[in-house]
Amino acid sequence: NRARRRMRALARDHLSPLAKNGFDYVLIARHDPATANWQDMANGLQKAIRYLQRTIANGTNSDTKPDSKPNSRPMADSQPQDDL
C-alpha cells in the first residue's frame, strides 16, 4: 500500500504539472517504490516525461532506427503467381 500511495503522490506532484492533455500516462515501477529515494523517483519521472514530450514533438519513435539508405530498387509490378 505504501508503494501505491507514493506512486500516486509522485504522479500528483510531479506528473500533473508536466502532463499534456489528450495523452494517457502509465507509470510502472521497476524498483521498489516503497523504499526508493523520493527525489530520485521525482527526477526520473520528470526526465522521462520531458523525453517523451521531445520525442512526440519531433515526430520520432526511439524504438525504430531509420534506414541507412533508402530502397533504391523499384518495386516489381505485382503479377499473379502460378499455383504450384
mmCIF file of C-alpha atoms in Angstrom, residues 36-70:
data_model
loop_
_atom_site.group_PDB
_atom_site.id
_atom_site.type_symbol
_atom_site.label_atom_id
_atom_site.label_comp_id
_atom_site.label_asym_id
_atom_site.label_seq_id
_atom_site.Cartn_x
_atom_site.Cartn_y
_atom_site.Cartn_z
ATOM 1 C CA ALA A 36 13.230 4.179 -3.198
ATOM 2 C CA ASN A 37 14.639 7.656 -2.671
ATOM 3 C CA TRP A 38 11.840 10.160 -3.257
ATOM 4 C CA GLN A 39 13.987 12.740 -5.037
ATOM 5 C CA ASP A 40 15.433 10.084 -7.361
ATOM 6 C CA MET A 41 11.920 8.949 -8.262
ATOM 7 C CA ALA A 42 10.786 12.523 -8.912
ATOM 8 C CA ASN A 43 13.844 13.312 -11.032
ATOM 9 C CA GLY A 44 13.441 10.091 -13.025
ATOM 10 C CA LEU A 45 9.773 10.775 -13.726
ATOM 11 C CA GLN A 46 10.426 14.357 -14.817
ATOM 12 C CA LYS A 47 13.254 13.242 -17.093
ATOM 13 C CA ALA A 48 11.084 10.526 -18.662
ATOM 14 C CA ILE A 49 8.161 12.897 -19.295
ATOM 15 C CA ARG A 50 10.399 15.515 -20.907
ATOM 16 C CA TYR A 51 11.967 12.834 -23.113
ATOM 17 C CA LEU A 52 8.529 11.620 -24.215
ATOM 18 C CA GLN A 53 7.391 15.140 -24.994
ATOM 19 C CA ARG A 54 10.505 15.838 -27.097
ATOM 20 C CA THR A 55 10.038 12.545 -28.936
ATOM 21 C CA ILE A 56 6.401 13.302 -29.682
ATOM 22 C CA ALA A 57 7.165 16.880 -30.730
ATOM 23 C CA ASN A 58 9.865 15.673 -33.137
ATOM 24 C CA GLY A 59 7.574 13.004 -34.546
ATOM 25 C CA THR A 60 10.178 10.320 -33.972
ATOM 26 C CA ASN A 61 9.997 6.896 -32.439
ATOM 27 C CA SER A 62 13.062 5.910 -30.451
ATOM 28 C CA ASP A 63 12.275 2.200 -30.913
ATOM 29 C CA THR A 64 12.835 2.277 -34.646
ATOM 30 C CA LYS A 65 16.049 3.055 -36.447
ATOM 31 C CA PRO A 66 15.899 4.971 -39.700
ATOM 32 C CA ASP A 67 17.054 3.086 -42.778
ATOM 33 C CA SER A 68 20.685 3.769 -43.548
ATOM 34 C CA LYS A 69 19.846 4.229 -47.210
ATOM 35 C CA PRO A 70 16.529 4.345 -48.984
#
